[in-house]
JSON list of C-alpha atoms in Angstrom, two decimals:
[
{"chain": "A", "resi": 1, "resn": "MET", "atom": "CA", "xyz": [252.68, 50.25, 382.77]},
{"chain": "A", "resi": 2, "resn": "SER", "atom": "CA", "xyz": [249.79, 51.79, 384.07]},
{"chain": "A", "resi": 3, "resn": "THR", "atom": "CA", "xyz": [247.03, 50.17, 383.46]},
{"chain": "A", "resi": 4, "resn": "LEU", "atom": "CA", "xyz": [246.20, 46.54, 385.47]},
{"chain": "A", "resi": 5, "resn": "THR", "atom": "CA", "xyz": [245.89, 43.56, 382.08]},
{"chain": "A", "resi": 6, "resn": "LEU", "atom": "CA", "xyz": [242.93, 41.01, 382.71]},
{"chain": "A", "resi": 7, "resn": "ALA", "atom": "CA", "xyz": [245.69, 38.93, 382.52]},
{"chain": "A", "resi": 8, "resn": "GLN", "atom": "CA", "xyz": [248.25, 40.39, 384.79]},
{"chain": "A", "resi": 9, "resn": "ALA", "atom": "CA", "xyz": [245.41, 40.42, 387.05]},
{"chain": "A", "resi": 10, "resn": "GLU", "atom": "CA", "xyz": [244.43, 36.38, 386.31]},
{"chain": "A", "resi": 11, "resn": "ALA", "atom": "CA", "xyz": [248.19, 35.04, 386.86]},
{"chain": "A", "resi": 12, "resn": "ALA", "atom": "CA", "xyz": [248.09, 37.79, 390.75]},
{"chain": "A", "resi": 13, "resn": "ALA", "atom": "CA", "xyz": [244.35, 35.14, 391.15]},
{"chain": "A", "resi": 14, "resn": "ALA", "atom": "CA", "xyz": [246.16, 31.87, 390.10]},
{"chain": "A", "resi": 15, "resn": "GLY", "atom": "CA", "xyz": [249.71, 32.49, 391.76]},
{"chain": "A", "resi": 16, "resn": "THR", "atom": "CA", "xyz": [247.73, 33.44, 394.42]},
{"chain": "A", "resi": 17, "resn": "LEU", "atom": "CA", "xyz": [245.83, 30.04, 394.37]},
{"chain": "A", "resi": 18, "resn": "ARG", "atom": "CA", "xyz": [248.77, 27.92, 393.63]},
{"chain": "A", "resi": 19, "resn": "HIS", "atom": "CA", "xyz": [251.24, 28.69, 396.53]},
{"chain": "A", "resi": 20, "resn": "ALA", "atom": "CA", "xyz": [247.93, 28.37, 399.24]},
{"chain": "A", "resi": 21, "resn": "ARG", "atom": "CA", "xyz": [247.55, 24.98, 397.49]},
{"chain": "A", "resi": 22, "resn": "ALA", "atom": "CA", "xyz": [251.40, 24.25, 397.40]},
{"chain": "A", "resi": 23, "resn": "ALA", "atom": "CA", "xyz": [251.17, 24.99, 401.50]},
{"chain": "A", "resi": 24, "resn": "GLY", "atom": "CA", "xyz": [248.69, 23.17, 402.77]},
{"chain": "A", "resi": 25, "resn": "ALA", "atom": "CA", "xyz": [246.32, 26.49, 403.48]},
{"chain": "A", "resi": 26, "resn": "ALA", "atom": "CA", "xyz": [242.41, 26.10, 403.99]},
{"chain": "A", "resi": 27, "resn": "PRO", "atom": "CA", "xyz": [240.15, 26.96, 400.77]},
{"chain": "A", "resi": 28, "resn": "LEU", "atom": "CA", "xyz": [240.98, 30.74, 399.56]},
{"chain": "A", "resi": 29, "resn": "ALA", "atom": "CA", "xyz": [239.12, 33.74, 398.03]},
{"chain": "A", "resi": 30, "resn": "VAL", "atom": "CA", "xyz": [241.21, 36.23, 396.02]},
{"chain": "A", "resi": 31, "resn": "ALA", "atom": "CA", "xyz": [240.01, 39.47, 394.76]},
{"chain": "A", "resi": 32, "resn": "VAL", "atom": "CA", "xyz": [241.95, 41.15, 392.48]},
{"chain": "A", "resi": 33, "resn": "LEU", "atom": "CA", "xyz": [240.75, 45.42, 391.84]},
{"chain": "A", "resi": 34, "resn": "ASP", "atom": "CA", "xyz": [242.05, 47.88, 389.69]},
{"chain": "A", "resi": 35, "resn": "PRO", "atom": "CA", "xyz": [243.02, 51.30, 391.25]},
{"chain": "A", "resi": 36, "resn": "GLY", "atom": "CA", "xyz": [239.47, 52.77, 391.02]},
{"chain": "A", "resi": 37, "resn": "GLY", "atom": "CA", "xyz": [238.34, 49.65, 393.41]},
{"chain": "A", "resi": 38, "resn": "HIS", "atom": "CA", "xyz": [237.04, 47.49, 390.91]},
{"chain": "A", "resi": 39, "resn": "VAL", "atom": "CA", "xyz": [236.84, 44.12, 391.21]},
{"chain": "A", "resi": 40, "resn": "VAL", "atom": "CA", "xyz": [239.33, 43.06, 387.84]},
{"chain": "A", "resi": 41, "resn": "VAL", "atom": "CA", "xyz": [239.09, 39.14, 389.38]},
{"chain": "A", "resi": 42, "resn": "VAL", "atom": "CA", "xyz": [237.42, 37.06, 391.68]},
{"chain": "A", "resi": 43, "resn": "LYS", "atom": "CA", "xyz": [238.13, 33.06, 392.59]},
{"chain": "A", "resi": 44, "resn": "ARG", "atom": "CA", "xyz": [237.21, 31.49, 395.65]},
{"chain": "A", "resi": 45, "resn": "GLU", "atom": "CA", "xyz": [238.11, 28.29, 395.95]},
{"chain": "A", "resi": 46, "resn": "ASP", "atom": "CA", "xyz": [236.31, 25.11, 396.10]},
{"chain": "A", "resi": 47, "resn": "GLY", "atom": "CA", "xyz": [235.54, 24.35, 399.81]},
{"chain": "A", "resi": 48, "resn": "ALA", "atom": "CA", "xyz": [235.90, 28.53, 400.90]},
{"chain": "A", "resi": 49, "resn": "GLY", "atom": "CA", "xyz": [233.26, 29.59, 403.08]},
{"chain": "A", "resi": 50, "resn": "ILE", "atom": "CA", "xyz": [230.44, 31.62, 401.44]},
{"chain": "A", "resi": 51, "resn": "LEU", "atom": "CA", "xyz": [231.92, 34.56, 402.72]},
{"chain": "A", "resi": 52, "resn": "ARG", "atom": "CA", "xyz": [235.37, 34.87, 401.96]},
{"chain": "A", "resi": 53, "resn": "VAL", "atom": "CA", "xyz": [234.58, 36.48, 398.32]},
{"chain": "A", "resi": 54, "resn": "GLU", "atom": "CA", "xyz": [233.66, 39.64, 400.22]},
{"chain": "A", "resi": 55, "resn": "ILE", "atom": "CA", "xyz": [236.11, 39.69, 403.10]},
{"chain": "A", "resi": 56, "resn": "ALA", "atom": "CA", "xyz": [239.05, 38.93, 400.51]},
{"chain": "A", "resi": 57, "resn": "THR", "atom": "CA", "xyz": [237.06, 42.26, 398.33]},
{"chain": "A", "resi": 58, "resn": "ALA", "atom": "CA", "xyz": [237.53, 44.17, 401.39]},
{"chain": "A", "resi": 59, "resn": "LYS", "atom": "CA", "xyz": [240.83, 43.76, 402.41]},
{"chain": "A", "resi": 60, "resn": "ALA", "atom": "CA", "xyz": [241.90, 44.35, 398.63]},
{"chain": "A", "resi": 61, "resn": "PHE", "atom": "CA", "xyz": [239.62, 47.50, 398.80]},
{"chain": "A", "resi": 62, "resn": "GLY", "atom": "CA", "xyz": [240.92, 48.99, 402.18]},
{"chain": "A", "resi": 63, "resn": "ALA", "atom": "CA", "xyz": [244.20, 48.75, 400.70]},
{"chain": "A", "resi": 64, "resn": "LEU", "atom": "CA", "xyz": [243.45, 50.94, 398.11]},
{"chain": "A", "resi": 65, "resn": "GLY", "atom": "CA", "xyz": [241.20, 53.59, 400.40]},
{"chain": "A", "resi": 66, "resn": "MET", "atom": "CA", "xyz": [243.97, 53.97, 402.73]},
{"chain": "A", "resi": 67, "resn": "GLY", "atom": "CA", "xyz": [247.19, 53.71, 400.27]},
{"chain": "A", "resi": 68, "resn": "MET", "atom": "CA", "xyz": [248.74, 50.66, 402.73]},
{"chain": "A", "resi": 69, "resn": "SER", "atom": "CA", "xyz": [248.28, 47.17, 403.11]},
{"chain": "A", "resi": 70, "resn": "SER", "atom": "CA", "xyz": [245.69, 45.86, 404.75]},
{"chain": "A", "resi": 71, "resn": "ARG", "atom": "CA", "xyz": [248.06, 44.41, 407.75]},
{"chain": "A", "resi": 72, "resn": "GLU", "atom": "CA", "xyz": [249.21, 48.36, 408.12]},
{"chain": "A", "resi": 73, "resn": "ILE", "atom": "CA", "xyz": [245.58, 48.92, 408.47]},
{"chain": "A", "resi": 74, "resn": "ALA", "atom": "CA", "xyz": [244.96, 46.42, 410.96]},
{"chain": "A", "resi": 75, "resn": "ALA", "atom": "CA", "xyz": [247.62, 47.76, 413.25]},
{"chain": "A", "resi": 76, "resn": "ARG", "atom": "CA", "xyz": [246.44, 51.39, 412.96]},
{"chain": "A", "resi": 77, "resn": "ALA", "atom": "CA", "xyz": [242.66, 50.42, 413.67]},
{"chain": "A", "resi": 78, "resn": "GLU", "atom": "CA", "xyz": [243.95, 49.36, 417.31]},
{"chain": "A", "resi": 79, "resn": "ARG", "atom": "CA", "xyz": [245.69, 52.38, 418.05]},
{"chain": "A", "resi": 80, "resn": "GLN", "atom": "CA", "xyz": [242.48, 55.11, 416.37]},
{"chain": "A", "resi": 81, "resn": "PRO", "atom": "CA", "xyz": [239.54, 52.54, 416.96]},
{"chain": "A", "resi": 82, "resn": "ALA", "atom": "CA", "xyz": [237.29, 55.47, 416.71]},
{"chain": "A", "resi": 83, "resn": "PHE", "atom": "CA", "xyz": [238.57, 56.55, 413.17]},
{"chain": "A", "resi": 84, "resn": "PHE", "atom": "CA", "xyz": [238.32, 53.29, 412.31]},
{"chain": "A", "resi": 85, "resn": "ALA", "atom": "CA", "xyz": [234.92, 52.31, 413.23]},
{"chain": "A", "resi": 86, "resn": "SER", "atom": "CA", "xyz": [234.02, 55.82, 411.48]},
{"chain": "A", "resi": 87, "resn": "LEU", "atom": "CA", "xyz": [236.12, 54.39, 408.45]},
{"chain": "A", "resi": 88, "resn": "ALA", "atom": "CA", "xyz": [234.09, 51.27, 408.57]},
{"chain": "A", "resi": 89, "resn": "ALA", "atom": "CA", "xyz": [230.52, 53.27, 408.03]},
{"chain": "A", "resi": 90, "resn": "VAL", "atom": "CA", "xyz": [232.26, 55.22, 405.33]},
{"chain": "A", "resi": 91, "resn": "THR", "atom": "CA", "xyz": [232.51, 52.67, 403.41]},
{"chain": "A", "resi": 92, "resn": "GLY", "atom": "CA", "xyz": [229.51, 51.02, 403.86]},
{"chain": "A", "resi": 93, "resn": "GLY", "atom": "CA", "xyz": [231.55, 47.74, 405.50]},
{"chain": "A", "resi": 94, "resn": "ARG", "atom": "CA", "xyz": [233.70, 47.90, 402.39]},
{"chain": "A", "resi": 95, "resn": "LEU", "atom": "CA", "xyz": [236.83, 48.09, 404.79]},
{"chain": "A", "resi": 96, "resn": "ALA", "atom": "CA", "xyz": [238.36, 44.46, 406.48]},
{"chain": "A", "resi": 97, "resn": "PRO", "atom": "CA", "xyz": [241.81, 45.22, 409.14]},
{"chain": "A", "resi": 98, "resn": "ALA", "atom": "CA", "xyz": [243.65, 42.16, 408.81]},
{"chain": "A", "resi": 99, "resn": "ALA", "atom": "CA", "xyz": [246.48, 40.67, 407.00]},
{"chain": "A", "resi": 100, "resn": "GLY", "atom": "CA", "xyz": [245.21, 39.66, 403.11]},
{"chain": "A", "resi": 101, "resn": "GLY", "atom": "CA", "xyz": [245.40, 42.68, 401.38]},
{"chain": "A", "resi": 102, "resn": "VAL", "atom": "CA", "xyz": [248.09, 44.14, 399.25]},
{"chain": "A", "resi": 103, "resn": "LEU", "atom": "CA", "xyz": [248.39, 47.19, 396.88]},
{"chain": "A", "resi": 104, "resn": "VAL", "atom": "CA", "xyz": [250.02, 45.97, 393.63]},
{"chain": "A", "resi": 105, "resn": "HIS", "atom": "CA", "xyz": [252.68, 48.70, 392.31]},
{"chain": "A", "resi": 106, "resn": "GLY", "atom": "CA", "xyz": [254.02, 48.21, 388.45]},
{"chain": "A", "resi": 107, "resn": "ALA", "atom": "CA", "xyz": [257.62, 48.58, 387.33]},
{"chain": "A", "resi": 108, "resn": "ASP", "atom": "CA", "xyz": [257.54, 52.08, 387.14]},
{"chain": "A", "resi": 109, "resn": "GLY", "atom": "CA", "xyz": [255.81, 52.69, 390.49]},
{"chain": "A", "resi": 110, "resn": "THR", "atom": "CA", "xyz": [252.28, 52.66, 389.44]},
{"chain": "A", "resi": 111, "resn": "LEU", "atom": "CA", "xyz": [249.81, 52.16, 391.47]},
{"chain": "A", "resi": 112, "resn": "LEU", "atom": "CA", "xyz": [247.70, 48.76, 389.44]},
{"chain": "A", "resi": 113, "resn": "GLY", "atom": "CA", "xyz": [245.08, 48.23, 391.79]},
{"chain": "A", "resi": 114, "resn": "ALA", "atom": "CA", "xyz": [245.77, 45.60, 394.81]},
{"chain": "A", "resi": 115, "resn": "VAL", "atom": "CA", "xyz": [244.41, 42.01, 395.60]},
{"chain": "A", "resi": 116, "resn": "GLY", "atom": "CA", "xyz": [243.03, 40.75, 398.98]},
{"chain": "A", "resi": 117, "resn": "ALA", "atom": "CA", "xyz": [242.64, 37.57, 399.71]},
{"chain": "A", "resi": 118, "resn": "SER", "atom": "CA", "xyz": [240.43, 35.28, 402.46]},
{"chain": "A", "resi": 119, "resn": "GLY", "atom": "CA", "xyz": [240.27, 32.45, 403.68]},
{"chain": "A", "resi": 120, "resn": "ASP", "atom": "CA", "xyz": [243.36, 30.48, 406.40]},
{"chain": "A", "resi": 121, "resn": "GLN", "atom": "CA", "xyz": [245.08, 33.07, 408.59]},
{"chain": "A", "resi": 122, "resn": "SER", "atom": "CA", "xyz": [245.60, 36.30, 407.69]},
{"chain": "A", "resi": 123, "resn": "ASP", "atom": "CA", "xyz": [249.33, 36.02, 407.87]},
{"chain": "A", "resi": 124, "resn": "VAL", "atom": "CA", "xyz": [248.88, 33.17, 405.27]},
{"chain": "A", "resi": 125, "resn": "ASP", "atom": "CA", "xyz": [246.16, 34.63, 403.58]},
{"chain": "A", "resi": 126, "resn": "GLU", "atom": "CA", "xyz": [248.72, 37.43, 403.03]},
{"chain": "A", "resi": 127, "resn": "ALA", "atom": "CA", "xyz": [251.51, 35.16, 401.74]},
{"chain": "A", "resi": 128, "resn": "CYS", "atom": "CA", "xyz": [250.15, 33.55, 399.28]},
{"chain": "A", "resi": 129, "resn": "VAL", "atom": "CA", "xyz": [248.64, 37.56, 398.00]},
{"chain": "A", "resi": 130, "resn": "LEU", "atom": "CA", "xyz": [252.88, 38.22, 397.95]},
{"chain": "A", "resi": 131, "resn": "ALA", "atom": "CA", "xyz": [253.83, 35.04, 395.96]},
{"chain": "A", "resi": 132, "resn": "GLY", "atom": "CA", "xyz": [250.84, 35.39, 393.61]},
{"chain": "A", "resi": 133, "resn": "ILE", "atom": "CA", "xyz": [251.94, 39.55, 393.02]},
{"chain": "A", "resi": 134, "resn": "ALA", "atom": "CA", "xyz": [255.19, 38.00, 392.43]},
{"chain": "A", "resi": 135, "resn": "ALA", "atom": "CA", "xyz": [254.38, 35.14, 390.52]},
{"chain": "A", "resi": 136, "resn": "ALA", "atom": "CA", "xyz": [252.18, 37.71, 388.03]},
{"chain": "A", "resi": 137, "resn": "GLY", "atom": "CA", "xyz": [255.81, 39.87, 387.85]},
{"chain": "A", "resi": 138, "resn": "LEU", "atom": "CA", "xyz": [254.48, 42.39, 389.87]},
{"chain": "A", "resi": 139, "resn": "ALA", "atom": "CA", "xyz": [255.63, 44.44, 393.19]}
]
């Protein structure tokens, strides 16, 4: 498997939102991006804030750009604030250093893209994303 299909992206997004509802999370937005950072699927639940799509996309985009989860990016940003301020400028603000953006790999280890969510606390966003990725049969 070397590409993220629309069906897989839909399944990951739906699984993310399904987990959010089961967990009682605040309304979320979820974005699924391909390896080039292009949007494959975006969903915004009723009641999700007006910036949630942009934040979810930025979490996924940052994970792709840096090759690590947005949780790891947040930890590194605390240690290297000047570098991450520059990175925010270079990406035009398309990076959100908070948990909730996770890389997606195929069974063979190929990078397929990333999923990001926003709407609740970052730890909850991330848990929903991980559940969605698993529900789609991805890693």
